Coordinates of C-alpha atoms in Angstrom, one line a residue:
Chain J
M1 CA 64.4 96.8 79.2
S2 CA 64.2 100.5 80.1
I3 CA 66.8 103.3 80.0
V4 CA 67.3 106.2 82.3
V5 CA 68.9 109.3 80.9
V6 CA 70.0 112.3 83.0
G7 CA 70.8 115.5 81.1
T8 CA 69.5 118.9 80.1
I9 CA 66.2 119.9 78.6
G10 CA 66.2 123.5 77.4
Y11 CA 65.6 126.1 74.7
D12 CA 68.2 126.6 72.0
T13 CA 69.0 129.5 69.8
V14 CA 71.1 128.3 66.8
D15 CA 72.6 130.4 64.1
T16 CA 74.1 128.9 60.9
D17 CA 75.2 130.4 57.6
H18 CA 71.9 129.1 56.1
G19 CA 69.4 130.1 58.8
S20 CA 68.5 130.4 62.4
V21 CA 66.1 129.2 65.0
S22 CA 65.4 130.7 68.4
E23 CA 63.9 129.2 71.6
A24 CA 63.7 125.8 70.0
L25 CA 63.4 122.6 72.1
G26 CA 66.9 121.2 72.7
G27 CA 69.2 119.8 75.4
S28 CA 71.0 116.4 75.7
A29 CA 68.1 114.6 77.3
S30 CA 65.6 115.7 74.6
F31 CA 67.7 114.4 71.7
F32 CA 68.7 111.2 73.5
G33 CA 65.1 110.4 74.6
L34 CA 63.5 111.1 71.2
A35 CA 66.0 108.8 69.6
A36 CA 66.1 106.0 72.2
R37 CA 62.3 105.7 72.4
F38 CA 62.2 104.1 69.0
F39 CA 64.0 101.1 70.5
A40 CA 63.1 100.8 74.2
P41 CA 61.2 102.6 77.0
V42 CA 63.1 105.7 78.2
S43 CA 62.8 107.7 81.4
I44 CA 64.2 111.3 81.5
V45 CA 65.8 112.8 84.6
A46 CA 66.0 116.6 84.1
A47 CA 64.8 119.9 85.4
V48 CA 62.8 122.5 83.6
G49 CA 61.5 125.9 84.6
T50 CA 58.0 127.3 84.9
D51 CA 58.3 128.7 81.4
F52 CA 58.6 125.2 79.9
K53 CA 55.8 125.0 77.3
P54 CA 52.9 122.6 77.5
E55 CA 53.4 121.7 73.8
H56 CA 56.8 120.3 74.7
W57 CA 55.5 118.2 77.6
Q58 CA 53.0 117.0 75.1
L59 CA 55.6 116.2 72.5
F60 CA 57.5 113.8 74.8
R61 CA 54.3 112.3 76.2
E62 CA 52.9 111.5 72.8
R63 CA 56.1 109.6 72.1
S64 CA 55.7 107.5 75.3
I65 CA 58.7 109.1 77.1
D66 CA 58.5 108.7 80.9
L67 CA 58.6 112.2 82.4
R68 CA 58.0 111.3 86.1
G69 CA 61.7 112.2 86.8
M70 CA 61.4 115.7 85.4
A71 CA 61.4 118.4 88.1
Q72 CA 59.6 121.6 87.3
I73 CA 61.3 124.3 89.3
E74 CA 60.4 128.0 89.9
G75 CA 62.5 130.0 87.4
P76 CA 63.5 129.9 83.7
T77 CA 64.5 126.8 81.8
F78 CA 68.1 126.1 80.6
R79 CA 69.1 128.2 77.6
W80 CA 71.8 127.8 75.1
H81 CA 72.8 130.0 72.1
G82 CA 75.3 128.6 69.6
R83 CA 76.7 129.8 66.3
Y84 CA 78.1 127.4 63.6
H85 CA 80.9 128.3 61.3
E86 CA 80.7 127.7 57.6
D87 CA 82.6 124.5 58.4
M88 CA 79.8 123.1 60.6
N89 CA 82.3 120.9 62.5
I90 CA 83.1 124.2 64.4
R91 CA 80.8 126.1 66.7
D92 CA 80.9 128.9 69.2
T93 CA 78.8 129.1 72.3
V94 CA 77.3 132.7 72.3
S95 CA 75.7 132.3 75.7
L96 CA 74.7 129.6 78.2
A97 CA 72.4 129.9 81.1
L98 CA 71.9 126.9 83.4
N99 CA 68.9 128.6 85.1
V100 CA 66.9 126.0 87.0
F101 CA 69.4 123.3 86.1
A102 CA 72.0 125.0 88.4
G103 CA 72.0 123.1 91.7
F104 CA 69.8 120.3 90.3
K105 CA 70.6 117.2 92.3
P106 CA 68.0 114.6 91.4
D107 CA 66.8 111.7 93.6
L108 CA 65.8 108.9 91.4
L109 CA 62.5 107.1 91.7
P110 CA 62.6 103.5 93.0
D111 CA 62.0 102.0 89.6
Q112 CA 64.7 104.3 88.1
Q113 CA 67.1 103.0 90.7
R114 CA 66.6 99.5 89.3
A115 CA 67.4 100.6 85.7
D116 CA 69.5 98.4 83.5
Y117 CA 70.6 101.0 81.0
V118 CA 71.9 104.4 82.1
F119 CA 73.1 107.3 80.0
L120 CA 74.9 110.1 81.8
S121 CA 74.8 112.9 79.2
N122 CA 77.2 115.8 79.1
I123 CA 76.7 117.3 82.6
S124 CA 79.3 117.7 85.4
P125 CA 81.1 114.5 86.4
D126 CA 80.0 115.1 90.0
L127 CA 76.4 115.1 88.9
Q128 CA 77.0 112.0 86.7
L129 CA 78.5 110.3 89.8
H130 CA 75.6 111.4 92.0
V131 CA 73.0 109.8 89.6
L132 CA 75.1 106.7 89.1
S133 CA 75.5 106.1 92.8
Q134 CA 71.7 105.7 93.1
I135 CA 71.4 102.9 90.6
A136 CA 71.6 99.5 92.2
S137 CA 73.0 97.2 89.5
P138 CA 73.1 98.7 86.0
K139 CA 73.9 96.4 83.0
V140 CA 75.3 99.2 80.8
V141 CA 76.4 102.6 82.0
A142 CA 77.4 105.1 79.2
A143 CA 78.5 108.7 79.5
D144 CA 79.3 111.6 77.4
T145 CA 81.7 114.5 78.3
M146 CA 83.2 117.7 76.9
N147 CA 86.2 120.0 77.0
H148 CA 84.9 122.0 79.9
W149 CA 84.8 119.1 82.3
I150 CA 88.0 117.6 81.0
A151 CA 89.8 120.9 81.7
N152 CA 88.0 121.9 85.0
E153 CA 86.7 118.7 86.6
R154 CA 89.3 116.1 85.7
P155 CA 89.5 114.4 89.1
A156 CA 85.8 113.7 89.2
L157 CA 85.8 112.6 85.5
V158 CA 88.8 110.3 86.2
K159 CA 86.8 108.8 89.1
L160 CA 83.8 108.1 86.8
L161 CA 85.7 106.5 83.9
P162 CA 86.3 103.1 85.5
R163 CA 82.6 102.7 86.2
L164 CA 81.7 103.2 82.5
D165 CA 80.9 100.5 80.0
L166 CA 80.9 103.1 77.3
L167 CA 82.3 106.6 76.9
T168 CA 81.4 108.8 73.9
L169 CA 83.4 111.9 73.1
N170 CA 84.5 113.8 70.0
D171 CA 88.0 113.8 68.5
E172 CA 89.1 117.0 70.0
E173 CA 87.9 115.9 73.5
A174 CA 89.7 112.5 73.0
R175 CA 93.0 114.3 72.3
M176 CA 92.5 116.6 75.3
L177 CA 91.6 113.8 77.7
S178 CA 94.4 111.5 76.6
G179 CA 97.1 114.0 75.8
E180 CA 97.7 112.1 72.5
S181 CA 97.3 113.9 69.2
N182 CA 97.0 110.7 67.2
L183 CA 93.4 109.4 67.5
V184 CA 94.3 105.7 67.6
R185 CA 96.7 106.3 70.5
A186 CA 94.1 108.6 72.1
G187 CA 91.4 105.9 72.0
R188 CA 93.7 103.3 73.4
A189 CA 94.9 105.6 76.2
I190 CA 91.4 106.4 77.2
L191 CA 90.5 102.7 77.3
K192 CA 93.3 102.3 79.9
M193 CA 91.5 105.0 82.0
G194 CA 88.6 102.6 82.6
P195 CA 85.8 102.4 80.1
D196 CA 85.3 99.1 78.4
T197 CA 84.4 100.8 75.1
V198 CA 85.4 104.2 73.9
L199 CA 83.5 105.8 71.0
I200 CA 85.2 108.7 69.2
K201 CA 82.7 110.8 67.3
R202 CA 84.2 112.5 64.2
G203 CA 81.1 114.3 62.9
E204 CA 80.9 114.0 59.1
Y205 CA 83.8 111.5 59.2
G206 CA 82.0 108.9 61.3
V207 CA 82.9 107.0 64.4
L208 CA 85.8 105.0 65.7
K209 CA 85.1 102.3 68.4
F210 CA 87.9 101.1 70.7
S211 CA 87.6 98.1 73.0
A212 CA 89.8 95.2 74.1
D213 CA 88.0 92.9 71.5
A214 CA 88.2 94.9 68.3
M215 CA 88.4 98.3 66.7
F216 CA 85.5 99.3 64.5
A217 CA 85.6 102.2 62.0
V218 CA 82.4 103.5 60.3
P219 CA 81.9 106.5 58.1
A220 CA 79.0 108.9 58.5
W221 CA 76.0 108.8 56.2
P222 CA 76.9 111.2 53.4
L223 CA 74.5 114.1 53.5
E224 CA 73.9 116.7 50.7
E225 CA 72.9 119.3 53.2
V226 CA 73.4 119.7 57.0
I227 CA 71.0 122.2 58.5
D228 CA 71.8 122.0 62.2
P229 CA 74.4 119.6 63.8
T230 CA 73.0 120.3 67.3
G231 CA 72.1 117.2 69.2
A232 CA 73.8 114.7 66.7
G233 CA 76.0 113.2 69.5
D234 CA 73.1 112.8 71.9
T235 CA 70.9 111.3 69.2
F236 CA 73.7 108.9 68.3
A237 CA 73.9 107.8 71.9
G238 CA 70.1 107.5 72.2
A239 CA 69.8 105.1 69.3
L240 CA 72.9 103.1 70.4
M241 CA 71.7 102.7 74.0
G242 CA 68.2 102.0 72.7
W243 CA 69.5 99.2 70.5
L244 CA 71.5 97.7 73.5
A245 CA 68.4 97.9 75.7
R246 CA 66.2 96.4 73.0
T247 CA 68.5 93.4 72.5
G248 CA 69.2 93.0 76.2
R249 CA 72.8 92.0 75.8
V250 CA 76.1 93.3 74.5
N251 CA 78.6 91.7 72.2
E252 CA 80.7 93.0 69.3
S253 CA 78.0 92.3 66.7
I254 CA 75.3 94.1 68.8
L255 CA 77.6 97.0 69.5
R256 CA 78.3 97.5 65.8
T257 CA 74.7 97.4 64.9
G258 CA 74.0 99.9 67.6
I259 CA 76.7 102.2 66.3
V260 CA 75.1 102.0 62.9
Y261 CA 71.7 102.8 64.3
G262 CA 73.3 105.7 66.2
S263 CA 74.8 107.0 62.9
V264 CA 71.5 106.6 61.1
L265 CA 69.5 108.5 63.7
A266 CA 72.2 111.2 63.9
S267 CA 72.0 111.6 60.1
F268 CA 68.3 112.4 60.4
V269 CA 68.5 114.9 63.2
V270 CA 70.9 117.2 61.4
E271 CA 68.5 117.5 58.4
Q272 CA 66.4 120.0 60.3
F273 CA 66.7 122.5 63.2
S274 CA 66.0 121.4 66.8
V275 CA 64.3 118.0 67.3
D276 CA 62.0 118.6 64.3
R277 CA 63.2 115.7 62.2
L278 CA 63.4 113.3 65.2
A279 CA 59.8 114.2 66.1
A280 CA 58.5 113.5 62.6
L281 CA 60.6 110.3 62.1
T282 CA 59.0 106.9 61.6
W283 CA 60.3 103.4 62.2
E284 CA 60.1 102.8 58.4
D285 CA 62.4 105.8 57.8
I286 CA 64.9 104.4 60.2
Q287 CA 64.8 100.9 58.7
E288 CA 65.1 102.2 55.2
R289 CA 68.2 104.3 55.9
Y290 CA 69.7 101.5 58.1
R291 CA 69.6 99.1 55.1
A292 CA 71.0 101.8 52.8
F293 CA 73.8 102.4 55.3
I294 CA 74.8 98.8 55.4
E295 CA 75.0 98.8 51.6
L296 CA 77.0 102.0 51.6
T297 CA 79.6 100.6 53.9
D298 CA 79.6 96.9 52.9
S299 CA 83.3 96.5 52.1
H300 CA 83.2 92.7 51.9
H301 CA 80.4 93.1 49.5
S302 CA 78.4 89.9 50.1
R303 CA 75.4 91.8 48.7
W304 CA 77.2 92.4 45.5
M305 CA 78.7 89.0 44.9
S306 CA 76.0 87.9 42.5
Q307 CA 76.4 90.9 40.1
Chain Z
M1 CA 96.3 91.6 32.1
S2 CA 98.8 94.3 32.1
I3 CA 98.7 97.9 33.2
V4 CA 100.4 101.0 31.6
V5 CA 101.0 103.9 33.9
V6 CA 102.3 107.3 32.8
G7 CA 103.7 109.7 35.4
T8 CA 106.7 111.0 37.1
I9 CA 109.7 109.3 38.6
G10 CA 111.9 111.6 40.6
Y11 CA 113.8 112.4 43.8
D12 CA 111.9 113.8 46.7
T13 CA 113.0 115.8 49.7
V14 CA 110.4 115.6 52.4
D15 CA 110.3 117.5 55.8
T16 CA 107.9 116.5 58.6
D17 CA 107.7 117.5 62.2
H18 CA 109.2 114.1 63.0
G19 CA 112.0 113.8 60.5
S20 CA 113.2 114.4 57.0
V21 CA 114.5 112.6 54.0
S22 CA 116.3 114.0 51.0
E23 CA 116.8 112.8 47.4
A24 CA 114.6 109.8 48.1
L25 CA 113.0 107.8 45.3
G26 CA 109.5 109.2 44.6
G27 CA 107.1 110.3 41.8
S28 CA 103.6 109.1 41.0
A29 CA 104.7 106.3 38.6
S30 CA 107.1 104.9 41.3
F31 CA 104.4 104.6 43.9
F32 CA 101.8 103.4 41.5
G33 CA 104.1 100.8 39.9
L34 CA 105.4 99.4 43.2
A35 CA 101.8 98.9 44.5
A36 CA 100.2 97.6 41.3
R37 CA 102.9 95.0 40.7
F38 CA 101.6 92.9 43.5
F39 CA 98.5 92.3 41.5
A40 CA 99.4 92.4 37.8
P41 CA 102.2 93.2 35.4
V42 CA 102.9 96.9 35.1
S43 CA 104.7 98.9 32.6
I44 CA 106.0 102.5 33.4
V45 CA 106.0 105.3 30.9
A46 CA 108.2 108.1 32.4
A47 CA 111.4 110.1 31.9
V48 CA 114.5 110.2 34.1
G49 CA 117.8 112.1 33.9
T50 CA 121.3 110.9 33.6
D51 CA 121.6 111.2 37.4
F52 CA 119.0 108.5 38.0
K53 CA 120.8 105.9 40.2
P54 CA 121.5 102.4 39.1
E55 CA 120.2 101.1 42.4
H56 CA 116.7 102.5 41.5
W57 CA 116.7 100.9 38.1
Q58 CA 117.5 97.8 40.0
L59 CA 114.8 98.3 42.6
F60 CA 112.1 98.3 39.9
R61 CA 113.6 95.5 37.9
E62 CA 113.9 93.2 40.8
R63 CA 110.1 93.6 41.3
S64 CA 109.4 92.7 37.7
I65 CA 108.3 96.2 36.7
D66 CA 108.6 96.8 32.9
L67 CA 110.9 99.8 32.3
R68 CA 111.1 99.6 28.4
G69 CA 108.9 102.8 28.4
M70 CA 111.3 104.8 30.5
A71 CA 113.3 107.4 28.6
Q72 CA 116.7 108.4 30.0
I73 CA 117.3 112.0 28.9
E74 CA 120.4 114.1 29.2
G75 CA 120.0 116.3 32.3
P76 CA 118.7 116.0 35.9
T77 CA 115.8 113.9 37.0
F78 CA 112.5 115.5 38.3
R79 CA 112.8 116.9 41.9
W80 CA 110.2 117.8 44.5
H81 CA 110.6 119.2 47.9
G82 CA 107.6 119.2 50.2
R83 CA 107.0 120.1 53.8
Y84 CA 104.2 118.7 55.9
H85 CA 102.4 120.6 58.7
E86 CA 101.8 119.1 62.1
D87 CA 98.4 118.2 60.7
M88 CA 99.7 115.9 58.0
N89 CA 96.7 116.5 55.8
I90 CA 98.3 119.8 54.9
R91 CA 101.6 120.2 53.0
D92 CA 103.5 123.0 51.2
T93 CA 105.6 122.6 48.1
V94 CA 108.9 124.2 48.8
S95 CA 110.3 123.6 45.3
L96 CA 109.5 121.7 42.2
A97 CA 111.7 121.1 39.2
L98 CA 110.4 119.2 36.2
N99 CA 113.9 118.9 34.7
V100 CA 113.9 116.2 32.0
F101 CA 110.2 115.7 32.5
A102 CA 109.5 119.1 30.9
G103 CA 108.6 118.6 27.3
F104 CA 108.4 114.8 27.7
K105 CA 105.9 113.5 25.0
P106 CA 106.2 109.7 25.0
D107 CA 105.4 107.4 22.1
L108 CA 104.1 104.2 23.5
L109 CA 105.5 100.8 22.4
P110 CA 103.3 98.6 20.3
D111 CA 102.4 96.3 23.2
Q112 CA 101.7 99.3 25.4
Q113 CA 99.3 100.6 22.8
R114 CA 97.3 97.4 23.3
A115 CA 97.1 97.8 27.1
D116 CA 93.8 97.0 28.7
Y117 CA 94.4 99.1 31.9
V118 CA 95.8 102.6 31.8
F119 CA 96.5 105.0 34.7
L120 CA 97.2 108.6 33.8
S121 CA 98.7 109.9 37.0
N122 CA 98.8 113.5 38.1
I123 CA 100.4 115.2 35.0
S124 CA 99.1 117.8 32.6
P125 CA 95.7 116.9 31.0
D126 CA 97.3 117.5 27.6
L127 CA 99.9 114.9 28.3
Q128 CA 97.2 112.6 29.7
L129 CA 95.3 113.0 26.5
H130 CA 98.4 112.5 24.4
V131 CA 99.1 109.1 26.0
L132 CA 95.5 108.0 26.0
S133 CA 95.2 108.8 22.3
Q134 CA 97.8 106.1 21.5
I135 CA 95.9 103.3 23.3
A136 CA 93.7 101.3 20.9
S137 CA 90.9 99.9 23.1
P138 CA 91.5 100.1 26.8
K139 CA 89.1 98.3 29.1
V140 CA 89.7 100.7 32.1
V141 CA 91.1 104.2 31.9
A142 CA 91.8 105.9 35.3
A143 CA 93.3 109.3 36.0
D144 CA 94.3 111.5 38.9
T145 CA 94.5 115.3 38.9
M146 CA 95.3 118.2 41.2
N147 CA 94.5 121.8 42.0
H148 CA 97.1 123.2 39.5
W149 CA 95.5 121.5 36.5
I150 CA 91.9 122.3 37.7
A151 CA 92.8 126.0 37.9
N152 CA 95.1 126.4 34.9
E153 CA 94.2 123.6 32.4
R154 CA 90.5 123.2 32.9
P155 CA 89.5 122.9 29.2
A156 CA 91.9 120.0 28.6
L157 CA 90.8 118.4 31.8
V158 CA 87.1 118.7 30.9
K159 CA 87.9 117.1 27.6
L160 CA 89.5 114.2 29.3
L161 CA 86.8 113.5 31.9
P162 CA 84.2 111.8 29.6
R163 CA 86.9 109.4 28.5
L164 CA 87.6 108.1 32.0
D165 CA 86.2 105.1 33.7
L166 CA 87.6 106.3 37.0
L167 CA 88.8 109.6 38.3
T168 CA 90.6 109.9 41.6
L169 CA 91.0 113.3 43.4
N170 CA 91.1 114.6 47.0
D171 CA 88.3 116.4 48.8
E172 CA 89.7 119.9 48.2
E173 CA 90.2 119.2 44.5
A174 CA 86.7 117.7 44.2
R175 CA 85.3 121.0 45.7
M176 CA 87.4 123.0 43.3
L177 CA 86.5 121.0 40.2
S178 CA 82.7 121.0 40.9
G179 CA 82.3 124.3 42.6
E180 CA 80.3 122.5 45.3
S181 CA 81.4 122.8 49.0
N182 CA 79.4 119.7 50.1
L183 CA 81.3 116.5 49.1
V184 CA 78.3 114.5 48.2
R185 CA 77.1 117.2 45.8
A186 CA 80.7 117.6 44.5
G187 CA 81.0 113.8 43.8
R188 CA 77.7 113.8 42.0
A189 CA 78.5 116.9 40.0
I190 CA 81.8 115.4 38.8
L191 CA 80.1 112.2 37.7
K192 CA 78.0 114.4 35.4
M193 CA 81.2 115.7 33.9
G194 CA 82.0 112.3 32.5
P195 CA 83.8 109.7 34.6
D196 CA 81.8 106.5 35.3
T197 CA 83.3 106.4 38.8
V198 CA 84.6 109.2 41.0
L199 CA 86.8 108.4 44.0
I200 CA 87.2 111.2 46.5
K201 CA 90.3 110.5 48.7
R202 CA 90.0 112.0 52.2
G203 CA 93.3 111.0 53.7
E204 CA 92.9 109.7 57.2
Y205 CA 89.1 109.8 56.8
G206 CA 89.0 107.3 53.9
V207 CA 87.4 107.3 50.5
L208 CA 84.0 108.1 49.0
K209 CA 83.1 106.3 45.8
F210 CA 80.4 107.8 43.5
S211 CA 78.9 106.0 40.5
A212 CA 75.5 105.5 38.9
D213 CA 75.1 102.1 40.7
A214 CA 75.9 102.9 44.3
M215 CA 77.8 105.1 46.7
F216 CA 80.5 103.5 48.8
A217 CA 82.1 104.9 51.9
V218 CA 85.1 103.4 53.6
P219 CA 87.3 104.7 56.4
A220 CA 91.0 104.7 56.3
W221 CA 93.0 102.1 58.2
P222 CA 93.6 103.8 61.6
L223 CA 97.4 104.2 62.1
E224 CA 99.2 105.1 65.3
E225 CA 101.8 107.0 63.4
V226 CA 102.1 108.5 60.0
I227 CA 105.7 109.1 58.9
D228 CA 105.3 110.4 55.4
P229 CA 102.0 110.7 53.5
T230 CA 103.8 111.2 50.1
G231 CA 102.6 108.8 47.5
A232 CA 99.6 107.5 49.4
G233 CA 97.2 108.5 46.6
D234 CA 99.3 106.9 43.8
T235 CA 99.8 103.8 45.9
F236 CA 96.0 103.6 46.4
A237 CA 95.5 103.9 42.7
G238 CA 98.2 101.3 42.0
A239 CA 96.6 98.7 44.2
L240 CA 93.1 99.4 42.9
M241 CA 94.1 99.3 39.2
G242 CA 96.2 96.2 40.0
W243 CA 93.1 94.5 41.5
L244 CA 90.9 95.4 38.5
A245 CA 93.6 94.1 36.1
R246 CA 94.0 90.9 38.1
T247 CA 90.3 90.1 38.1
G248 CA 89.9 91.2 34.5
R249 CA 86.5 92.7 34.9
V250 CA 84.7 95.5 36.8
N251 CA 81.5 95.3 38.9
E252 CA 80.5 96.9 42.2
S253 CA 81.9 94.0 44.2
I254 CA 85.3 94.1 42.4
L255 CA 85.5 97.9 42.7
R256 CA 84.9 97.8 46.4
T257 CA 87.5 95.1 47.0
G258 CA 89.9 97.1 44.9
I259 CA 89.2 100.2 47.0
V260 CA 89.9 98.3 50.1
Y261 CA 93.2 96.9 48.6
G262 CA 94.0 100.5 47.7
S263 CA 93.4 101.7 51.2
V264 CA 95.5 98.8 52.6
L265 CA 98.5 99.5 50.4
A266 CA 98.2 103.3 51.1
S267 CA 98.2 102.5 54.9
F268 CA 101.5 100.8 54.5
V269 CA 103.3 103.4 52.3
V270 CA 102.8 106.2 54.9
E271 CA 104.5 104.1 57.6
Q272 CA 108.0 105.0 56.2
F273 CA 109.6 107.6 54.0
S274 CA 109.7 107.3 50.2
V275 CA 108.9 103.9 48.8
D276 CA 110.7 102.1 51.6
R277 CA 107.7 100.3 53.0
L278 CA 106.3 99.3 49.6
A279 CA 109.7 97.9 48.5
A280 CA 109.9 95.7 51.7
L281 CA 106.2 94.7 51.6
T282 CA 105.2 91.0 51.1
W283 CA 102.0 89.5 49.7
E284 CA 101.4 88.0 53.2
D285 CA 101.6 91.5 54.8
I286 CA 98.9 92.7 52.3
Q287 CA 96.6 89.7 52.9
E288 CA 96.9 90.0 56.7
R289 CA 96.0 93.7 56.7
Y290 CA 93.3 93.2 54.1
R291 CA 91.6 90.6 56.4
A292 CA 92.0 93.0 59.4
F293 CA 90.6 95.8 57.3
I294 CA 87.4 93.9 56.5
E295 CA 86.9 93.1 60.2
L296 CA 87.5 96.7 61.1
T297 CA 84.8 97.9 58.8
D298 CA 82.3 95.1 58.9
S299 CA 79.2 96.9 59.8
H300 CA 76.8 94.1 59.1
H301 CA 78.9 91.9 61.3
S302 CA 78.4 88.5 59.8
R303 CA 81.8 87.5 61.2
W304 CA 80.6 88.4 64.7
M305 CA 77.2 86.7 64.6
S306 CA 78.3 83.6 66.4
Q307 CA 79.7 85.5 69.4

């Protein structure tokens, strides 16, 4: 079953203590799509400018990503420039230019309106609602958000939350949205605001899942080196939604497996700048790290019982 | 099989944003002993002063903790005063007085010298070596350490490390000891310094285990409220060593179960000041949270397959 994602596609400039990249392919829809496509067909709704490079159209097309929902608009593509601290959990936005994304109000294609899986990536809640309103009867609606929308667009965000099956956000955003400093309280408070499942992303410390059924805590894959954390959250969401679409249903077991696949794909994307690692990734790479991840976190140790 | 622990027993004054306690029972051997005793017989080697209260002798005795190795010395008992920041991962030592613990050089009793399980809690590496040298043929030797010894007693610590089956330390200490800022590199570097297993304690983010066999990552039990983190690490070590002593052998499966029991007991001790929660704890409390912990972290979801 296919997935529709609405979000940005743009060019990123990223500075870290270990290196930099400029004008590299980025944006939430890029990372999401390149992760989700391993699991299920994915259709991107986004806007790019006339400077969007042919090689990047090509990169998506070669990976069977549906681009019919991409508008090419006169003007420059979305740009973001970020700088990571030595502690890579912290970053500053040096500059941000929406460019052709400003004022983008997409009309979905008829088949996109019948999508079962929808991901509303980190864009304004109004735009998230605008896209969602066009989808007839989605099975799973997931969204991401950020501090900017929580602070400045709270009413629209609060209106969106009850319509979500799944909300992803990081620990700082969860504290901000809920007003609770303790993460467990924050997760539970956000559940009461509407989403069936809340996923708090804690970077190198993993993910906490809150839902009425059960809490789930999973560490991140331990990496010896992180080159560029950009896109990890969207990559996580892409693999998770991809897994849900691939299985065609949702229960606790399927959600947990999806969260692990999300963690696995996110652990790959940060190994290189931009989408480079995702673009080079194979299904075998994913399966190998998935199995290793299960062994890493297997606290009831069935695999080890025979030792 | 029985466990010998050497460490401090003292009176703690603890300030947090939510409350304070003064002159409360604390010290590494107290927390370790009160956790380990649920799993196996435990014998404490420590020194207290003449002001050590009868009710605290009583508290240990009622829980079948062997106190024959406790020296009562003329003078005041060990005192520690700590203050936690709003972020409870950070604390300052306001004052520390070794008192009768200064110059304590214990001679173990004959049956203690035959101990199979030894925990050298966070005391000087010289004293750790002094105690270890008296034990004939231990099966499992574990130790904890801290920034002070890493900075000021590195040669003795480096001498101790190859004699350890297990070293526990927190993330900051692991970075300091190894000189590596990345925790995975730090864990692997410390392994090369001698211990068979290195356990990096990350507080609310759980534990990373490094050994030649396999890495293991486990989150902490998510708590809605932390009252006092003091003693969490020693409680963790107590339950882990208790579990190893109870099973009588060590393999990957047993180690992982022990780490989960350690995490479970640590999640209880921080719910109240001092040893209060440990002293009131029952075996049923432990088993209930152990089962809940396994469900919380069960990423290969066998329990959920039938849903």
